[in-house]
Structures are given as C-alpha cells and as structure tokens.
Amino acid sequence: MAIDYSERIPNNVNLAGDKTLQRALEHWQPHFLDWWREMGPHDFASADVYLRTAIGVDAQGWAHYGATRMPDYRWGIFLADAIPNRSIGFGDFYGQPVWQQVPGEFRSQFRRLIVTQGDTEPASVEQQHLLGHTCPSLYDLRNLFQVNVEEGRHLWAMVYLLHAYFGRDGREEAEELLARHSGDVDKPRILGTFNEPIEDWLSFYCFTYFTDRDGKFQLKSLAESSFDALSRTCRFMLTEEAHHMFVGETGIGRVIRRTLEVMKELGTDNPEAIRRHGAVDLPLLQRYLNFWFSSSLDLFGSEISSNAANSFANGIKGRPDESQYQDHLALEGTYALAVPEGDHVKEEKVAMRSAMNEVTRAAYVRDCEIGLKRWNIQMKRSGHDIQLTLPSTRFRRSIGAWANVPTALDGRIVSREEYDRGLPGWIPSASDRAFVKSLMQKVTAPGKMASWVAPPERGINNLPVDYEYVHLS
Ligand SMILES: [Fe+2]
Ligand SMILES: [Fe+2]
C-alpha cells in the first residue's frame, strides 16, 4: 500500500478507514510537535535540512531526499508489507497463523515491550538536544538531524501500535512517552543508557554505533513476533536504522583516520602531542568505546531470564534472524554461561529458552566486532600496531549475573580496590571529557571539517561532501 501524504498523518495503514483511531492520533499529534519543539534539536527550526523522508516501504527507492525544515518533517505511520500466509516462527505456537490482534492473555507483556521500545526513541532525541551547536561539519549536522527525525518517527511507530491495539491503556502510555525525559530526576526514561547525557560528538558516534545497534537487535527480535502489526512495524524501522549505525561506524572511522594523519605528521603517538594538535588520541577513543559498549550491554537484560523464556514460549519476542536456527521450539539443549561465584568463574548450563537474552546479546557482540576489525585494519595499513578492542561483556555491568562484580577490562574478577583504582583509566575521566568538550567547535562552512575528524569518503545520496546539507538562515 502506498503512503498517503495528503492526510494529516501520512500513513500506509488506511487510517482514513478508522475515524476513531485517526481522531485519537490527530489528538496526540500536537502533543508530539510540542515535545519536538521543546525537547528536539535546540534551535535550527528554521534551517533547511537535506533530509530523506519515506515514500514507500520497498527496500528499493523507499525514500525521497530534499530540503526540509525539521518541524515540517512528515512523521508518519509506515508498516512493511504483510507477508502472505505468514505463520508463527518460534515457540509453543510454532506454525500457527500469526495474530492480527493481541491475544488478551499476552496483552500486558506486549504493551510493556512496545512501551519500552517506544521510550528509547524520543529519549535519544532528548539526549542529542544540544549537539547541533557543536557540529564538526554540515554533513554531520545533517546526519544528526536525520537520525533525530527518524527516532521521532520510530516513536510514532510505537504510538500507532499502542493506540490501535491497546485502547485506553495504550493512549495513556502514548502520553507518558512524552512525559518521561532523558536524565529527568523525577521521570527518567525507562532504560539506563537512555539517561546518559550525550554532550559531545565522540559520544554521539559511539551511541549510534553501540546503542542504535542494540536497537537493531531489539527490532530484529520483535520483527519475529507473532503479533503481525508489531513485526511489520519493526521490519520497516530496521530499514531506517541502518543509516544510524552507518553514522556511528563511519564517524568513529573518520576520527581514527584524522588521528592517524596527525600521528604521521607529528611522527609520534604521544597522546599529549596529538591532543595539542586538536585530535583524539586512540587510548581516549578506546575509553569511550569501553563506556558505551558496556552501558549498551545492559539493555539486553539478564543472562538468565524467565521473562525472556516466557516471551519466547508465547511467540511474543523471538531471536534475531530466527530462520537461521533449525530448532524453533528451543525446548531441548542448554546454553553454557560463565557466571561469577565469589572470586571465581563457574560454568552454568541453563535451559535454552531462559538464555534468550544472552543469545541476542552474543549476536550483538559479534556485530559490534565487525567495525572494530575494520578500524584495526585501517590502523594496520597505516603502519600502526595499535588495536582497538571491546571489553569483556562482564565489565561494568549493572544488570544480570555480572552486575556490580568488579572486573578488569578483560573480564578478570578483581578486588573492589583494584577496580576503583583502574576504572578512571578504563572509561573516560573528567579530564578526558573536558578535553573532548574543548574540541567541540561548530564548523558550518560547506565541506569543512573540525580538526579532530576526517571528511567522509562520500556525501549523502551521491552528492559531494561539500554540498550545503544544512542551509542555516
Ligand atoms: Fe529508533
Ligand atoms: Fe536509531
């Protein structure tokens, strides 16, 4: 179904055919716009931004590019096409037809999942509220705003489900999604990482690399859901999400490239010398990676989880790329976990269904490693032995079996004292953050880049890098 842009809310769900639902969403729309004006990108409302907007849901040619003022962006409701005769792909109802409505007995579970996913979308926009003021280039500024408007659209995606399938409860939850705010003392966002401030662009690149990638894996799991509307919504969100992770991967790659250039120019890898030259030393980058990776790991939940087992059993939330598995019931077999026991590590075998969070987290970690491999090749090619690494998944965890267990970066259990002594060197220190902040100077001449980041290899949508991606009035 094509997207109808003549409607107040663009959509491909035939909203005009359900007047009650349409009215309810049109009532929520001004609340969303108020939220956007207050909590979305600070200033820049009158800037023309070269944005893509969805015009269809086909993988090919789904987006239109053009200069848009952000408050005029057409946030809408887009579901991927239904797969004819789709059947449930996992769990106890395996093989049965998928659900067009939410079964009453799973209603609260679905609602909680949709609210939790929905909460992350506006949260990230709030976290990035001030970043525009310190953009390293117009190209980056445009990418930030592209990510922001699409996270806003992802909120719409979840709010549609809440309104369309959860009645009054759903409408109340939709209001609450605009009432909680990232980092708010009284009404914070639901998940920890989404309350971490993102005050500099190095954090933004790490966030889009690590935390948007968590989003990818959550969406992949929800795309497997037996509730077909949720599955279709998430499938289309994944199409948009790819660009967010691209911003992170290429962003970090460009920081590294610039640092390597400076190292070559100066003939040293001395962090102080590199910093004096206005670039990011690689040990500092490593600490940023350690911070955002460990924070994002908690988003997958506990290693052993009866909740995850239930969700799987009931066909609510599957494994990412479920079709890669032979056994879609997962009633047999175990998953071996390494868990702490005092100052030792022991292996624990848990029923496969109870280990679903860990299965998803492991797939996520493998995906994270791909970028690191690329960056390490980049460094090797320029003649450096330095390797960036991911810390152990046990490091600095707040949720699950390793929560509050003091470990070194390599996952070795250490004493509390050793941990406290080591931590300032493992994650960004106050002086690291102050230095990075000092680099954050706004650069807005087309094609120009800040001192600490190399230009991208190519522009957006085949345009040159020096295109005026944001026209500041
Ligand atoms: Fe999103
Ligand atoms: Fe995203």
mmCIF file of N, CA, C and O in Angstrom, residues 38-110:
data_model
loop_
_atom_site.group_PDB
_atom_site.id
_atom_site.type_symbol
_atom_site.label_atom_id
_atom_site.label_comp_id
_atom_site.label_asym_id
_atom_site.label_seq_id
_atom_site.Cartn_x
_atom_site.Cartn_y
_atom_site.Cartn_z
ATOM 1 N N GLU A 38 10.231 21.476 22.060
ATOM 2 C CA GLU A 38 10.862 21.706 23.354
ATOM 3 C C GLU A 38 12.086 20.822 23.572
ATOM 4 O O GLU A 38 13.124 21.283 24.045
ATOM 5 N N MET A 39 11.962 19.547 23.205
ATOM 6 C CA MET A 39 12.998 18.571 23.556
ATOM 7 C C MET A 39 13.837 18.120 22.364
ATOM 8 O O MET A 39 14.853 17.475 22.536
ATOM 9 N N GLY A 40 13.382 18.416 21.152
ATOM 10 C CA GLY A 40 14.124 18.025 19.958
ATOM 11 C C GLY A 40 15.319 18.945 19.751
ATOM 12 O O GLY A 40 15.688 19.694 20.658
ATOM 13 N N PRO A 41 15.929 18.919 18.554
ATOM 14 C CA PRO A 41 17.121 19.733 18.312
ATOM 15 C C PRO A 41 16.919 21.181 18.742
ATOM 16 O O PRO A 41 15.937 21.812 18.350
ATOM 17 N N HIS A 42 17.812 21.654 19.558
ATOM 18 C CA HIS A 42 17.718 23.019 20.071
ATOM 19 C C HIS A 42 18.090 23.982 18.944
ATOM 20 O O HIS A 42 19.138 23.851 18.319
ATOM 21 N N ASP A 43 17.249 24.988 18.691
ATOM 22 C CA ASP A 43 17.398 25.884 17.536
ATOM 23 C C ASP A 43 17.246 25.093 16.225
ATOM 24 O O ASP A 43 16.729 23.988 16.246
ATOM 25 N N PHE A 44 17.692 25.668 15.142
ATOM 26 C CA PHE A 44 17.681 25.025 13.821
ATOM 27 C C PHE A 44 16.283 24.759 13.265
ATOM 28 O O PHE A 44 16.137 24.079 12.255
ATOM 29 N N ALA A 45 15.250 25.272 13.926
ATOM 30 C CA ALA A 45 13.896 25.015 13.423
ATOM 31 C C ALA A 45 13.693 25.666 12.057
ATOM 32 O O ALA A 45 12.902 25.183 11.247
ATOM 33 N N SER A 46 14.422 26.745 11.791
ATOM 34 C CA SER A 46 14.209 27.426 10.510
ATOM 35 C C SER A 46 15.247 27.018 9.462
ATOM 36 O O SER A 46 15.240 27.525 8.351
ATOM 37 N N ALA A 47 16.145 26.105 9.830
ATOM 38 C CA ALA A 47 17.165 25.657 8.876
ATOM 39 C C ALA A 47 16.560 24.682 7.872
ATOM 40 O O ALA A 47 15.705 23.865 8.227
ATOM 41 N N ASP A 48 17.018 24.789 6.618
ATOM 42 C CA ASP A 48 16.616 23.802 5.609
ATOM 43 C C ASP A 48 17.609 22.653 5.667
ATOM 44 O O ASP A 48 18.802 22.850 5.437
ATOM 45 N N VAL A 49 17.112 21.483 5.951
ATOM 46 C CA VAL A 49 17.981 20.318 6.132
ATOM 47 C C VAL A 49 17.709 19.322 5.003
ATOM 48 O O VAL A 49 16.545 19.048 4.690
ATOM 49 N N TYR A 50 18.786 18.807 4.437
ATOM 50 C CA TYR A 50 18.645 17.831 3.352
ATOM 51 C C TYR A 50 18.296 16.474 3.966
ATOM 52 O O TYR A 50 19.160 15.698 4.349
ATOM 53 N N LEU A 51 17.001 16.206 4.056
ATOM 54 C CA LEU A 51 16.534 15.011 4.765
ATOM 55 C C LEU A 51 15.900 14.000 3.824
ATOM 56 O O LEU A 51 15.342 14.375 2.787
ATOM 57 N N ARG A 52 15.952 12.764 4.218
ATOM 58 C CA ARG A 52 15.178 11.758 3.489
ATOM 59 C C ARG A 52 13.869 11.536 4.238
ATOM 60 O O ARG A 52 13.795 11.602 5.458
ATOM 61 N N THR A 53 12.853 11.294 3.460
ATOM 62 C CA THR A 53 11.526 11.016 4.008
ATOM 63 C C THR A 53 11.023 9.754 3.317
ATOM 64 O O THR A 53 11.206 9.602 2.108
ATOM 65 N N ALA A 54 10.401 8.900 4.060
ATOM 66 C CA ALA A 54 9.886 7.661 3.467
ATOM 67 C C ALA A 54 8.744 7.970 2.507
ATOM 68 O O ALA A 54 7.861 8.776 2.809
ATOM 69 N N ILE A 55 8.784 7.361 1.334
ATOM 70 C CA ILE A 55 7.659 7.497 0.403
ATOM 71 C C ILE A 55 7.058 6.146 0.047
ATOM 72 O O ILE A 55 6.065 6.050 -0.647
ATOM 73 N N GLY A 56 7.683 5.097 0.534
ATOM 74 C CA GLY A 56 7.184 3.759 0.284
ATOM 75 C C GLY A 56 7.877 2.828 1.252
ATOM 76 O O GLY A 56 8.720 3.277 2.029
ATOM 77 N N VAL A 57 7.547 1.558 1.219
ATOM 78 C CA VAL A 57 8.202 0.657 2.162
ATOM 79 C C VAL A 57 8.992 -0.442 1.455
ATOM 80 O O VAL A 57 9.451 -1.383 2.078
ATOM 81 N N ASP A 58 9.158 -0.296 0.134
ATOM 82 C CA ASP A 58 10.010 -1.234 -0.591
ATOM 83 C C ASP A 58 11.462 -0.978 -0.237
ATOM 84 O O ASP A 58 11.847 0.164 -0.021
ATOM 85 N N ALA A 59 12.249 -2.030 -0.223
ATOM 86 C CA ALA A 59 13.675 -1.843 0.066
ATOM 87 C C ALA A 59 14.306 -0.918 -0.976
ATOM 88 O O ALA A 59 15.155 -0.097 -0.676
ATOM 89 N N GLN A 60 13.851 -1.032 -2.231
ATOM 90 C CA GLN A 60 14.380 -0.162 -3.278
ATOM 91 C C GLN A 60 13.556 1.122 -3.352
ATOM 92 O O GLN A 60 12.339 1.083 -3.369
ATOM 93 N N GLY A 61 14.268 2.231 -3.407
ATOM 94 C CA GLY A 61 13.596 3.512 -3.663
ATOM 95 C C GLY A 61 12.509 3.851 -2.678
ATOM 96 O O GLY A 61 11.458 4.349 -3.066
ATOM 97 N N TRP A 62 12.776 3.653 -1.379
ATOM 98 C CA TRP A 62 11.731 3.930 -0.410
ATOM 99 C C TRP A 62 11.749 5.359 0.098
ATOM 100 O O TRP A 62 10.837 5.793 0.757
ATOM 101 N N ALA A 63 12.817 6.081 -0.233
ATOM 102 C CA ALA A 63 12.961 7.407 0.371
ATOM 103 C C ALA A 63 13.089 8.505 -0.666
ATOM 104 O O ALA A 63 13.587 8.306 -1.769
ATOM 105 N N HIS A 64 12.625 9.676 -0.275
ATOM 106 C CA HIS A 64 12.760 10.882 -1.077
ATOM 107 C C HIS A 64 13.715 11.809 -0.325
ATOM 108 O O HIS A 64 13.635 11.922 0.894
ATOM 109 N N TYR A 65 14.639 12.475 -1.046
ATOM 110 C CA TYR A 65 15.568 13.395 -0.402
ATOM 111 C C TYR A 65 15.259 14.816 -0.823
ATOM 112 O O TYR A 65 15.002 15.072 -2.003
ATOM 113 N N GLY A 66 15.320 15.725 0.122
ATOM 114 C CA GLY A 66 15.103 17.121 -0.228
ATOM 115 C C GLY A 66 15.223 18.013 0.995
ATOM 116 O O GLY A 66 15.212 17.536 2.130
ATOM 117 N N ALA A 67 15.354 19.330 0.732
ATOM 118 C CA ALA A 67 15.497 20.278 1.826
ATOM 119 C C ALA A 67 14.169 20.438 2.558
ATOM 120 O O ALA A 67 13.130 20.668 1.935
ATOM 121 N N THR A 68 14.216 20.258 3.861
ATOM 122 C CA THR A 68 13.011 20.303 4.683
ATOM 123 C C THR A 68 13.342 21.038 5.981
ATOM 124 O O THR A 68 14.430 20.865 6.513
ATOM 125 N N ARG A 69 12.417 21.834 6.456
ATOM 126 C CA ARG A 69 12.579 22.342 7.821
ATOM 127 C C ARG A 69 12.078 21.269 8.771
ATOM 128 O O ARG A 69 11.010 20.702 8.542
ATOM 129 N N MET A 70 12.865 21.030 9.814
ATOM 130 C CA MET A 70 12.521 19.878 10.657
ATOM 131 C C MET A 70 11.104 19.889 11.220
ATOM 132 O O MET A 70 10.451 18.844 11.218
ATOM 133 N N PRO A 71 10.606 21.033 11.673
ATOM 134 C CA PRO A 71 9.223 20.971 12.207
ATOM 135 C C PRO A 71 8.202 20.582 11.128
ATOM 136 O O PRO A 71 7.089 20.180 11.455
ATOM 137 N N ASP A 72 8.591 20.700 9.835
ATOM 138 C CA ASP A 72 7.676 20.320 8.744
ATOM 139 C C ASP A 72 7.883 18.880 8.281
ATOM 140 O O ASP A 72 7.249 18.439 7.327
ATOM 141 N N TYR A 73 8.793 18.171 8.913
ATOM 142 C CA TYR A 73 9.029 16.779 8.530
ATOM 143 C C TYR A 73 7.714 16.003 8.646
ATOM 144 O O TYR A 73 6.929 16.233 9.569
ATOM 145 N N ARG A 74 7.455 15.122 7.681
ATOM 146 C CA ARG A 74 6.188 14.391 7.713
ATOM 147 C C ARG A 74 6.355 13.085 8.475
ATOM 148 O O ARG A 74 6.617 12.031 7.903
ATOM 149 N N TRP A 75 6.205 13.175 9.794
ATOM 150 C CA TRP A 75 6.260 11.962 10.610
ATOM 151 C C TRP A 75 5.010 11.136 10.336
ATOM 152 O O TRP A 75 3.892 11.682 10.368
ATOM 153 N N GLY A 76 5.185 9.898 10.073
ATOM 154 C CA GLY A 76 4.009 9.100 9.735
ATOM 155 C C GLY A 76 4.104 7.667 10.217
ATOM 156 O O GLY A 76 5.020 7.291 10.949
ATOM 157 N N ILE A 77 3.125 6.894 9.783
ATOM 158 C CA ILE A 77 2.987 5.513 10.249
ATOM 159 C C ILE A 77 3.144 4.581 9.059
ATOM 160 O O ILE A 77 2.299 4.574 8.155
ATOM 161 N N PHE A 78 4.251 3.866 9.054
ATOM 162 C CA PHE A 78 4.555 3.028 7.891
ATOM 163 C C PHE A 78 4.859 1.606 8.336
ATOM 164 O O PHE A 78 5.796 1.374 9.097
ATOM 165 N N LEU A 79 4.092 0.676 7.839
ATOM 166 C CA LEU A 79 4.342 -0.738 8.112
ATOM 167 C C LEU A 79 4.897 -1.393 6.853
ATOM 168 O O LEU A 79 4.447 -1.059 5.747
ATOM 169 N N ALA A 80 5.843 -2.288 7.022
ATOM 170 C CA ALA A 80 6.300 -3.088 5.879
ATOM 171 C C ALA A 80 5.118 -3.914 5.381
ATOM 172 O O ALA A 80 4.181 -4.198 6.128
ATOM 173 N N ASP A 81 5.166 -4.281 4.107
ATOM 174 C CA ASP A 81 4.075 -5.080 3.550
ATOM 175 C C ASP A 81 3.891 -6.383 4.329
ATOM 176 O O ASP A 81 4.863 -6.974 4.799
ATOM 177 N N ALA A 82 2.653 -6.795 4.419
ATOM 178 C CA ALA A 82 2.375 -8.071 5.081
ATOM 179 C C ALA A 82 2.943 -9.210 4.244
ATOM 180 O O ALA A 82 2.929 -9.148 3.012
ATOM 181 N N ILE A 83 3.447 -10.224 4.909
ATOM 182 C CA ILE A 83 3.891 -11.431 4.205
ATOM 183 C C ILE A 83 2.673 -12.356 4.141
ATOM 184 O O ILE A 83 2.117 -12.723 5.178
ATOM 185 N N PRO A 84 2.227 -12.704 2.915
ATOM 186 C CA PRO A 84 1.007 -13.518 2.824
ATOM 187 C C PRO A 84 1.174 -14.853 3.559
ATOM 188 O O PRO A 84 2.244 -15.469 3.500
ATOM 189 N N ASN A 85 0.146 -15.252 4.251
ATOM 190 C CA ASN A 85 0.130 -16.524 4.978
ATOM 191 C C ASN A 85 1.289 -16.695 5.949
ATOM 192 O O ASN A 85 1.772 -17.801 6.144
ATOM 193 N N ARG A 86 1.725 -15.611 6.534
ATOM 194 C CA ARG A 86 2.847 -15.715 7.477
ATOM 195 C C ARG A 86 2.415 -16.556 8.678
ATOM 196 O O ARG A 86 1.289 -16.419 9.178
ATOM 197 N N SER A 87 3.288 -17.459 9.102
ATOM 198 C CA SER A 87 2.956 -18.264 10.271
ATOM 199 C C SER A 87 3.969 -17.996 11.384
ATOM 200 O O SER A 87 5.044 -17.455 11.142
ATOM 201 N N ILE A 88 3.590 -18.359 12.589
ATOM 202 C CA ILE A 88 4.422 -18.108 13.762
ATOM 203 C C ILE A 88 5.724 -18.907 13.654
ATOM 204 O O ILE A 88 5.693 -20.103 13.367
ATOM 205 N N GLY A 89 6.835 -18.221 13.867
ATOM 206 C CA GLY A 89 8.138 -18.812 13.558
ATOM 207 C C GLY A 89 8.867 -19.469 14.711
ATOM 208 O O GLY A 89 9.951 -20.030 14.519
ATOM 209 N N PHE A 90 8.311 -19.397 15.919
ATOM 210 C CA PHE A 90 9.037 -19.960 17.081
ATOM 211 C C PHE A 90 8.078 -20.128 18.253
ATOM 212 O O PHE A 90 6.977 -19.569 18.264
ATOM 213 N N GLY A 91 8.534 -20.880 19.230
ATOM 214 C CA GLY A 91 7.786 -21.001 20.487
ATOM 215 C C GLY A 91 6.657 -22.026 20.416
ATOM 216 O O GLY A 91 6.552 -22.808 19.469
ATOM 217 N N ASP A 92 5.803 -21.994 21.423
ATOM 218 C CA ASP A 92 4.767 -23.017 21.594
ATOM 219 C C ASP A 92 3.696 -22.994 20.512
ATOM 220 O O ASP A 92 2.997 -23.980 20.323
ATOM 221 N N PHE A 93 3.543 -21.860 19.840
ATOM 222 C CA PHE A 93 2.511 -21.764 18.798
ATOM 223 C C PHE A 93 3.105 -21.880 17.399
ATOM 224 O O PHE A 93 2.474 -21.488 16.411
ATOM 225 N N TYR A 94 4.314 -22.414 17.354
ATOM 226 C CA TYR A 94 5.041 -22.528 16.089
ATOM 227 C C TYR A 94 4.154 -23.113 14.981
ATOM 228 O O TYR A 94 3.482 -24.129 15.183
ATOM 229 N N GLY A 95 4.174 -22.458 13.827
ATOM 230 C CA GLY A 95 3.445 -22.991 12.665
ATOM 231 C C GLY A 95 2.012 -22.508 12.543
ATOM 232 O O GLY A 95 1.406 -22.626 11.483
ATOM 233 N N GLN A 96 1.443 -21.962 13.611
ATOM 234 C CA GLN A 96 0.074 -21.443 13.527
ATOM 235 C C GLN A 96 0.073 -20.081 12.808
ATOM 236 O O GLN A 96 1.106 -19.432 12.725
ATOM 237 N N PRO A 97 -1.101 -19.661 12.325
ATOM 238 C CA PRO A 97 -1.131 -18.344 11.662
ATOM 239 C C PRO A 97 -0.767 -17.224 12.650
ATOM 240 O O PRO A 97 -1.088 -17.326 13.836
ATOM 241 N N VAL A 98 -0.100 -16.187 12.147
ATOM 242 C CA VAL A 98 0.249 -15.057 13.026
ATOM 243 C C VAL A 98 -1.017 -14.318 13.460
ATOM 244 O O VAL A 98 -2.081 -14.497 12.875
ATOM 245 N N TRP A 99 -0.881 -13.507 14.494
ATOM 246 C CA TRP A 99 -2.036 -12.822 15.086
ATOM 247 C C TRP A 99 -2.224 -11.431 14.506
ATOM 248 O O TRP A 99 -1.295 -10.636 14.469
ATOM 249 N N GLN A 100 -3.469 -11.131 14.137
ATOM 250 C CA GLN A 100 -3.783 -9.782 13.674
ATOM 251 C C GLN A 100 -4.250 -8.911 14.835
ATOM 252 O O GLN A 100 -4.333 -7.699 14.711
ATOM 253 N N GLN A 101 -4.566 -9.543 15.946
ATOM 254 C CA GLN A 101 -4.907 -8.807 17.168
ATOM 255 C C GLN A 101 -4.024 -9.342 18.297
ATOM 256 O O GLN A 101 -3.456 -10.415 18.174
ATOM 257 N N VAL A 102 -3.954 -8.618 19.381
ATOM 258 C CA VAL A 102 -3.149 -9.078 20.517
ATOM 259 C C VAL A 102 -4.004 -10.008 21.375
ATOM 260 O O VAL A 102 -5.062 -9.598 21.858
ATOM 261 N N PRO A 103 -3.561 -11.248 21.580
ATOM 262 C CA PRO A 103 -4.349 -12.133 22.448
ATOM 263 C C PRO A 103 -4.426 -11.552 23.870
ATOM 264 O O PRO A 103 -3.423 -11.062 24.395
ATOM 265 N N GLY A 104 -5.613 -11.605 24.444
ATOM 266 C CA GLY A 104 -5.844 -10.993 25.760
ATOM 267 C C GLY A 104 -4.830 -11.407 26.809
ATOM 268 O O GLY A 104 -4.360 -10.576 27.589
ATOM 269 N N GLU A 105 -4.466 -12.686 26.816
ATOM 270 C CA GLU A 105 -3.576 -13.161 27.888
ATOM 271 C C GLU A 105 -2.157 -12.598 27.765
ATOM 272 O O GLU A 105 -1.400 -12.646 28.725
ATOM 273 N N PHE A 106 -1.792 -12.080 26.580
ATOM 274 C CA PHE A 106 -0.421 -11.553 26.403
ATOM 275 C C PHE A 106 -0.394 -10.032 26.291
ATOM 276 O O PHE A 106 0.630 -9.428 25.985
ATOM 277 N N ARG A 107 -1.552 -9.460 26.540
ATOM 278 C CA ARG A 107 -1.699 -8.025 26.345
ATOM 279 C C ARG A 107 -0.696 -7.187 27.151
ATOM 280 O O ARG A 107 -0.035 -6.305 26.625
ATOM 281 N N SER A 108 -0.567 -7.492 28.426
ATOM 282 C CA SER A 108 0.307 -6.632 29.238
ATOM 283 C C SER A 108 1.769 -6.838 28.868
ATOM 284 O O SER A 108 2.552 -5.889 28.882
ATOM 285 N N GLN A 109 2.127 -8.061 28.496
ATOM 286 C CA GLN A 109 3.518 -8.308 28.063
ATOM 287 C C GLN A 109 3.853 -7.523 26.798
ATOM 288 O O GLN A 109 4.897 -6.917 26.687
ATOM 289 N N PHE A 110 2.918 -7.567 25.835
ATOM 290 C CA PHE A 110 3.137 -6.826 24.593
ATOM 291 C C PHE A 110 3.203 -5.326 24.860
ATOM 292 O O PHE A 110 4.038 -4.619 24.320
#
